[in-house]
Amino acid sequence: MMKWKIKLGSDSAPLLIFINKKSGGQQGEQLTRRISDLLNPHQIMDLSNGGPKPGLELFRQVKELKVIACGGDGTVSWVLDTLDSMKLNIPVGVIPLGTGNDLSRSLGWGPGYTKGDSIFNILWTASKAPPIKMDRWLLEIFNPSDINDKKTKVFNNYFSIGVDAKIALTFHEEREANPSKFKSRNMNKIKYAKYGADTMLDGCPKLNKVISIEVDGKEISLPDIEGIVVLNLPSYAGGTNLWSANKKDGFQPLMINDKTFEIVGLKSSFHLAGIKTGTHSPIKIAQGKELKLMISSEVPLQVDGEPSNQKPAKLIIRHYNQVLMLCNDKALYNQYE
């Protein structure tokens, strides 16, 4: 078997590119062709060919390596999960091809890649971008009838129950049934807004009737709300800030590396729409390091944009680890550092 080594100059900043060609309609294909004009083909990995692991195995010994995940927030999570399983601590940047791209927005990489963007400038910036630490959170779901029956999920962005998860679930089910109708980022946003409007008419159960929560060992009384969002990032649902700084409210600013989550409440889908347009404010509920939820009736739930219906269960959220992410915003970098 032939062995080979990667030789680099002293000032090199090698990049390993992972592309999810299914993200952003045809953008993944177009991006692959454009990057191929600039980098060695061995540096460009199609995630449909075995996921991130083969590329990471090939480059794991390369010093000063930086990884670029091209896709939506789910693609970034896929890469981070693989790095975690391989016990690698390599900084990751983002070229956003998804719909919401909240992780990309939070790190200064923008709301979404377009074909007019300079790939050379993006890759050059990524090669020079400094890494910052980002928290990741562990969700555990326990079956109340069998304590040994447990499901786990690590998330980066946010976790939610109720009205916004219901909208996400409707969108997800429609996209799974008719994938050809969901290839445009702008059309996806329009469809998402439509499902939100439909939810205004249908409504959602009041969560204070079906769940109870405990933050850092203290029971929290919930207001009359239809949704709860647990935040790790300052960007939610395509760029909405649910935790704006306010020194008078008694809460600390949201930080992505302070091992603390933020919890906000949503009164309804109408309230959520008002928050997105700036006419309403979210309800700040708590900050903490461990959250326990008891769900007594089936409710919609989503974890980093992956929605489902959750039957009665006990849920626990606690800090999992920190990973290195490339930051493309000097003000953000100074704030997070």
Short mmCIF file of C-alpha atoms in Angstrom, two decimals:
data_model
loop_
_atom_site.label_atom_id
_atom_site.label_comp_id
_atom_site.label_asym_id
_atom_site.label_seq_id
_atom_site.Cartn_x
_atom_site.Cartn_y
_atom_site.Cartn_z
CA MET A 1 0.00 0.00 0.00
CA MET A 2 1.40 3.39 -1.02
CA LYS A 3 2.06 5.88 1.78
CA TRP A 4 2.25 9.61 1.23
CA LYS A 5 2.79 12.72 3.30
CA ILE A 6 1.35 16.22 3.07
CA LYS A 7 4.16 18.80 3.11
CA LEU A 8 3.33 22.38 4.04
CA GLY A 9 5.14 25.68 4.25
CA SER A 10 5.69 27.31 7.65
CA ASP A 11 2.96 29.90 6.99
CA SER A 12 0.41 27.49 5.49
CA ALA A 13 -3.20 27.33 6.68
CA PRO A 14 -4.52 24.17 5.01
CA LEU A 15 -8.26 23.83 4.44
CA LEU A 16 -10.38 20.69 4.26
CA ILE A 17 -13.74 21.32 2.57
CA PHE A 18 -16.85 19.23 3.24
CA ILE A 19 -19.76 19.87 0.87
CA ASN A 20 -23.33 18.68 1.33
CA LYS A 21 -24.57 18.73 -2.26
CA LYS A 22 -28.16 18.26 -1.08
CA SER A 23 -28.14 21.61 0.72
CA GLY A 24 -29.42 24.77 -0.95
CA GLY A 25 -30.96 23.18 -4.05
CA GLN A 26 -28.24 23.07 -6.71
CA GLN A 27 -25.84 25.32 -4.79
CA GLY A 28 -23.76 22.42 -3.50
CA GLU A 29 -22.97 21.26 -7.04
CA GLN A 30 -22.12 24.79 -8.17
CA LEU A 31 -19.95 25.41 -5.12
CA THR A 32 -18.01 22.19 -5.69
CA ARG A 33 -17.11 23.28 -9.21
CA ARG A 34 -16.03 26.75 -8.08
CA ILE A 35 -13.86 25.48 -5.21
CA SER A 36 -12.30 22.87 -7.51
CA ASP A 37 -10.82 25.72 -9.55
CA LEU A 38 -8.90 26.90 -6.47
CA LEU A 39 -7.95 23.89 -4.34
CA ASN A 40 -6.46 20.47 -4.76
CA PRO A 41 -9.27 17.93 -5.38
CA HIS A 42 -8.08 15.93 -2.34
CA GLN A 43 -9.11 18.88 -0.14
CA ILE A 44 -12.74 18.76 -1.33
CA MET A 45 -14.95 16.05 0.14
CA ASP A 46 -18.47 15.17 -0.98
CA LEU A 47 -20.36 14.22 2.19
CA SER A 48 -22.53 11.78 0.25
CA ASN A 49 -19.44 9.59 -0.08
CA GLY A 50 -19.20 8.20 3.45
CA GLY A 51 -19.69 11.41 5.43
CA PRO A 52 -16.89 13.43 7.09
CA LYS A 53 -14.89 10.56 8.57
CA PRO A 54 -12.82 9.48 5.51
CA GLY A 55 -11.60 13.02 4.91
CA LEU A 56 -10.80 13.59 8.57
CA GLU A 57 -8.89 10.31 8.72
CA LEU A 58 -6.84 11.38 5.71
CA PHE A 59 -6.01 14.83 7.11
CA ARG A 60 -6.00 14.19 10.88
CA GLN A 61 -2.19 14.52 11.15
CA VAL A 62 -2.03 17.80 9.20
CA LYS A 63 -0.96 20.65 11.47
CA GLU A 64 -2.93 23.93 11.56
CA LEU A 65 -5.76 22.28 9.62
CA LYS A 66 -9.08 24.13 9.36
CA VAL A 67 -12.32 22.49 8.27
CA ILE A 68 -15.02 24.27 6.25
CA ALA A 69 -18.53 22.79 6.32
CA CYS A 70 -20.59 23.79 3.28
CA GLY A 71 -24.27 23.23 3.97
CA GLY A 72 -26.96 24.03 6.49
CA ASP A 73 -26.74 23.91 10.29
CA GLY A 74 -27.41 20.16 10.13
CA THR A 75 -24.30 19.69 7.99
CA VAL A 76 -22.19 21.57 10.54
CA SER A 77 -23.59 19.36 13.31
CA TRP A 78 -22.72 16.27 11.28
CA VAL A 79 -19.11 17.41 10.98
CA LEU A 80 -18.91 18.36 14.68
CA ASP A 81 -20.39 15.02 15.76
CA THR A 82 -17.81 13.18 13.67
CA LEU A 83 -14.93 15.24 15.05
CA ASP A 84 -16.21 14.45 18.55
CA SER A 85 -16.43 10.71 17.85
CA MET A 86 -12.84 10.78 16.52
CA LYS A 87 -11.64 12.87 19.49
CA LEU A 88 -10.34 15.61 17.18
CA ASN A 89 -10.37 19.29 18.10
CA ILE A 90 -10.09 20.98 14.69
CA PRO A 91 -11.64 24.45 14.17
CA VAL A 92 -14.64 24.54 11.83
CA GLY A 93 -15.87 27.34 9.58
CA VAL A 94 -19.08 27.56 7.58
CA ILE A 95 -20.18 28.34 4.04
CA PRO A 96 -23.96 28.51 4.59
CA LEU A 97 -26.16 26.69 2.08
CA GLY A 98 -29.19 25.97 4.27
CA THR A 99 -32.40 27.91 4.93
CA GLY A 100 -31.96 29.37 8.43
CA ASN A 101 -28.17 29.22 8.80
CA ASP A 102 -28.29 30.46 12.40
CA LEU A 103 -24.90 29.01 13.31
CA SER A 104 -23.31 30.74 10.34
CA ARG A 105 -24.98 34.04 11.25
CA SER A 106 -23.80 33.76 14.87
CA LEU A 107 -20.18 33.34 13.78
CA GLY A 108 -20.15 36.11 11.18
CA TRP A 109 -20.28 33.93 8.05
CA GLY A 110 -23.54 35.47 6.85
CA PRO A 111 -27.14 34.42 6.18
CA GLY A 112 -26.44 32.39 3.06
CA TYR A 113 -24.00 31.84 0.23
CA THR A 114 -24.96 33.18 -3.21
CA LYS A 115 -23.30 32.55 -6.56
CA GLY A 116 -22.16 36.18 -6.66
CA ASP A 117 -19.95 35.71 -3.59
CA SER A 118 -16.20 35.47 -4.18
CA ILE A 119 -15.12 31.94 -3.28
CA PHE A 120 -11.48 33.03 -3.25
CA ASN A 121 -12.23 35.72 -0.64
CA ILE A 122 -14.29 33.31 1.48
CA LEU A 123 -11.56 30.67 1.53
CA TRP A 124 -8.82 33.23 2.14
CA THR A 125 -10.80 34.72 5.04
CA ALA A 126 -11.40 31.26 6.48
CA SER A 127 -7.70 30.46 6.32
CA LYS A 128 -6.98 33.55 8.48
CA ALA A 129 -10.05 33.43 10.75
CA PRO A 130 -9.38 32.94 14.49
CA PRO A 131 -11.06 30.10 16.40
CA ILE A 132 -13.38 30.62 19.35
CA LYS A 133 -14.95 28.11 21.72
CA MET A 134 -18.62 27.20 21.37
CA ASP A 135 -20.76 25.26 23.84
CA ARG A 136 -22.61 22.11 22.83
CA TRP A 137 -25.49 20.68 24.83
CA LEU A 138 -26.64 17.15 25.61
CA LEU A 139 -30.36 16.32 25.50
CA GLU A 140 -31.47 13.13 27.27
CA ILE A 141 -35.01 11.81 26.84
CA PHE A 142 -36.18 9.21 29.37
CA ASN A 143 -39.15 6.91 28.93
CA PRO A 144 -41.22 7.35 32.13
CA SER A 145 -42.23 3.68 32.12
CA ASP A 146 -38.66 2.41 31.69
CA ILE A 147 -35.81 4.46 33.20
CA ASN A 148 -33.26 2.44 31.18
CA ASP A 149 -34.93 3.49 27.91
CA LYS A 150 -33.02 6.67 27.07
CA LYS A 151 -32.41 8.62 23.87
CA THR A 152 -29.66 11.22 23.54
CA LYS A 153 -28.92 14.05 21.14
CA VAL A 154 -26.18 16.70 21.13
CA PHE A 155 -27.20 20.13 19.84
CA ASN A 156 -25.52 23.43 19.01
CA ASN A 157 -28.23 25.97 18.20
CA TYR A 158 -31.44 25.54 20.13
CA PHE A 159 -34.06 23.18 21.49
CA SER A 160 -37.76 24.01 21.53
CA ILE A 161 -41.17 22.66 22.47
CA GLY A 162 -44.54 23.89 21.26
CA VAL A 163 -45.60 26.37 18.62
CA ASP A 164 -42.37 26.88 16.68
CA ALA A 165 -41.66 23.13 16.70
CA LYS A 166 -45.15 22.57 15.29
CA ILE A 167 -44.37 24.90 12.38
CA ALA A 168 -41.01 23.18 11.81
CA LEU A 169 -42.68 19.74 11.89
CA THR A 170 -45.26 20.74 9.28
CA PHE A 171 -42.50 22.15 7.05
CA HIS A 172 -40.38 19.00 7.52
CA GLU A 173 -43.25 16.62 6.68
CA GLU A 174 -44.17 18.57 3.55
CA ARG A 175 -40.55 18.68 2.39
CA GLU A 176 -40.12 14.95 2.94
CA ALA A 177 -43.27 14.25 0.92
CA ASN A 178 -42.44 16.68 -1.91
CA PRO A 179 -38.66 17.36 -1.95
CA SER A 180 -38.72 18.81 -5.50
CA LYS A 181 -40.84 21.73 -4.25
CA PHE A 182 -38.28 22.79 -1.62
CA LYS A 183 -35.13 23.50 -3.65
CA SER A 184 -35.18 27.29 -3.39
CA ARG A 185 -34.02 29.00 -0.18
CA ASN A 186 -36.36 31.97 -0.75
CA MET A 187 -39.34 29.76 -1.55
CA ASN A 188 -38.61 27.70 1.54
CA LYS A 189 -38.83 30.85 3.65
CA ILE A 190 -42.17 31.74 2.06
CA LYS A 191 -43.52 28.26 2.71
CA TYR A 192 -42.29 28.41 6.30
CA ALA A 193 -44.12 31.70 6.81
CA LYS A 194 -47.30 30.14 5.39
CA TYR A 195 -47.13 27.24 7.84
CA GLY A 196 -46.67 29.79 10.62
CA ALA A 197 -49.84 31.56 9.51
CA ASP A 198 -51.70 28.25 9.47
CA THR A 199 -50.56 27.60 13.03
CA MET A 200 -52.03 30.96 14.10
CA LEU A 201 -55.44 29.56 13.17
CA ASP A 202 -54.92 26.08 14.63
CA GLY A 203 -53.20 27.16 17.85
CA CYS A 204 -51.09 25.01 20.15
CA PRO A 205 -51.60 23.65 23.70
CA LYS A 206 -50.70 25.95 26.59
CA LEU A 207 -47.44 24.51 27.85
CA ASN A 208 -48.03 25.35 31.51
CA LYS A 209 -50.80 22.72 31.35
CA VAL A 210 -48.66 19.91 29.94
CA ILE A 211 -45.05 20.49 31.07
CA SER A 212 -43.15 21.52 34.18
CA ILE A 213 -39.55 22.73 34.21
CA GLU A 214 -36.71 22.91 36.71
CA VAL A 215 -33.57 25.00 36.15
CA ASP A 216 -30.48 24.25 38.25
CA GLY A 217 -32.65 22.49 40.83
CA LYS A 218 -35.22 25.31 41.09
CA GLU A 219 -38.78 24.84 39.81
CA ILE A 220 -39.84 27.57 37.39
CA SER A 221 -43.46 28.67 37.10
CA LEU A 222 -44.35 29.06 33.42
CA PRO A 223 -46.47 31.93 32.13
CA ASP A 224 -49.37 31.41 29.70
CA ILE A 225 -47.29 30.41 26.65
CA GLU A 226 -47.45 28.03 23.67
CA GLY A 227 -43.71 27.67 23.11
CA ILE A 228 -40.39 27.36 24.95
CA VAL A 229 -36.99 27.83 23.29
CA VAL A 230 -33.67 26.89 24.91
CA LEU A 231 -30.95 28.97 23.26
CA ASN A 232 -27.23 28.56 22.75
CA LEU A 233 -26.84 31.09 19.92
CA PRO A 234 -27.88 34.72 19.40
CA SER A 235 -29.52 33.83 16.07
CA TYR A 236 -32.76 31.84 15.93
CA ALA A 237 -35.08 30.82 13.06
CA GLY A 238 -33.13 32.58 10.34
CA GLY A 239 -31.67 35.59 12.14
CA THR A 240 -34.06 36.49 14.97
CA ASN A 241 -32.45 37.59 18.23
CA LEU A 242 -34.50 36.19 21.11
CA TRP A 243 -32.15 37.42 23.84
CA SER A 244 -31.26 41.06 23.23
CA ALA A 245 -29.08 42.64 25.91
CA ASN A 246 -30.94 44.64 28.56
CA LYS A 247 -29.14 45.54 31.79
CA LYS A 248 -32.44 46.33 33.54
CA ASP A 249 -34.04 42.89 33.19
CA GLY A 250 -31.66 41.15 35.60
CA PHE A 251 -30.35 38.64 33.04
CA GLN A 252 -26.82 38.24 31.69
CA PRO A 253 -26.04 38.66 27.96
CA LEU A 254 -26.13 35.52 25.83
CA MET A 255 -22.68 34.05 25.21
CA ILE A 256 -21.92 30.97 23.11
CA ASN A 257 -19.05 29.87 25.36
CA ASP A 258 -20.21 30.49 28.95
CA LYS A 259 -21.65 26.98 29.56
CA THR A 260 -25.02 28.62 30.20
CA PHE A 261 -28.27 28.34 28.22
CA GLU A 262 -31.10 30.85 27.91
CA ILE A 263 -34.83 30.03 28.00
CA VAL A 264 -37.49 32.18 26.36
CA GLY A 265 -41.25 31.81 26.05
CA LEU A 266 -43.51 32.33 23.03
CA LYS A 267 -47.16 33.23 23.59
CA SER A 268 -48.31 32.05 20.15
CA SER A 269 -47.29 31.88 16.49
CA PHE A 270 -48.64 35.45 16.19
CA HIS A 271 -46.27 36.48 18.99
CA LEU A 272 -43.39 34.69 17.23
CA ALA A 273 -44.18 36.54 13.98
CA GLY A 274 -44.19 39.82 15.91
CA ILE A 275 -40.78 39.05 17.41
CA LYS A 276 -39.37 38.43 13.93
CA THR A 277 -40.72 41.77 12.68
CA GLY A 278 -39.64 43.67 15.79
CA THR A 279 -43.14 44.57 17.01
CA HIS A 280 -43.11 42.13 19.96
CA SER A 281 -40.51 41.01 22.48
CA PRO A 282 -39.84 37.45 23.65
CA ILE A 283 -40.47 36.46 27.25
CA LYS A 284 -37.21 35.81 29.08
CA ILE A 285 -37.75 32.97 31.54
CA ALA A 286 -34.39 31.79 32.90
CA GLN A 287 -30.69 31.13 32.41
CA GLY A 288 -28.93 28.07 33.75
CA LYS A 289 -26.67 25.07 33.32
CA GLU A 290 -29.10 22.15 33.74
CA LEU A 291 -32.74 21.95 32.66
CA LYS A 292 -35.23 19.25 33.59
CA LEU A 293 -38.60 19.03 31.84
CA MET A 294 -41.53 16.74 32.60
CA ILE A 295 -43.91 16.33 29.67
CA SER A 296 -47.34 14.91 30.54
CA SER A 297 -48.96 15.07 27.10
CA GLU A 298 -47.70 14.69 23.51
CA VAL A 299 -46.18 17.90 22.16
CA PRO A 300 -44.15 18.92 19.08
CA LEU A 301 -40.42 19.24 19.75
CA GLN A 302 -37.39 20.25 17.70
CA VAL A 303 -33.65 19.94 18.22
CA ASP A 304 -31.50 22.09 15.90
CA GLY A 305 -34.26 22.13 13.31
CA GLU A 306 -35.03 18.40 13.50
CA PRO A 307 -38.73 18.23 14.56
CA SER A 308 -40.79 15.36 15.93
CA ASN A 309 -43.78 14.65 18.14
CA GLN A 310 -42.71 13.87 21.70
CA LYS A 311 -44.78 11.57 23.89
CA PRO A 312 -44.83 12.01 27.71
CA ALA A 313 -41.27 11.79 29.00
CA LYS A 314 -38.64 13.29 31.26
CA LEU A 315 -36.05 15.44 29.49
CA ILE A 316 -32.71 16.68 30.81
CA ILE A 317 -30.43 19.23 29.11
CA ARG A 318 -26.90 19.75 30.40
CA HIS A 319 -23.56 21.00 29.07
CA TYR A 320 -21.79 18.51 26.82
CA ASN A 321 -18.50 20.04 25.64
CA GLN A 322 -16.91 22.94 23.78
CA VAL A 323 -15.68 22.92 20.20
CA LEU A 324 -13.55 25.33 18.17
CA MET A 325 -15.37 27.40 15.54
CA LEU A 326 -13.88 29.90 13.10
CA CYS A 327 -15.18 33.43 13.68
CA ASN A 328 -15.52 35.93 10.83
CA ASP A 329 -16.54 38.97 12.86
CA LYS A 330 -14.01 40.98 14.88
CA ALA A 331 -16.61 42.44 17.24
CA LEU A 332 -18.08 39.01 17.91
CA TYR A 333 -14.63 37.53 18.42
CA ASN A 334 -13.77 40.22 20.99
CA GLN A 335 -17.12 39.70 22.73
CA TYR A 336 -16.81 35.90 22.89
CA GLU A 337 -13.18 36.02 23.96
#
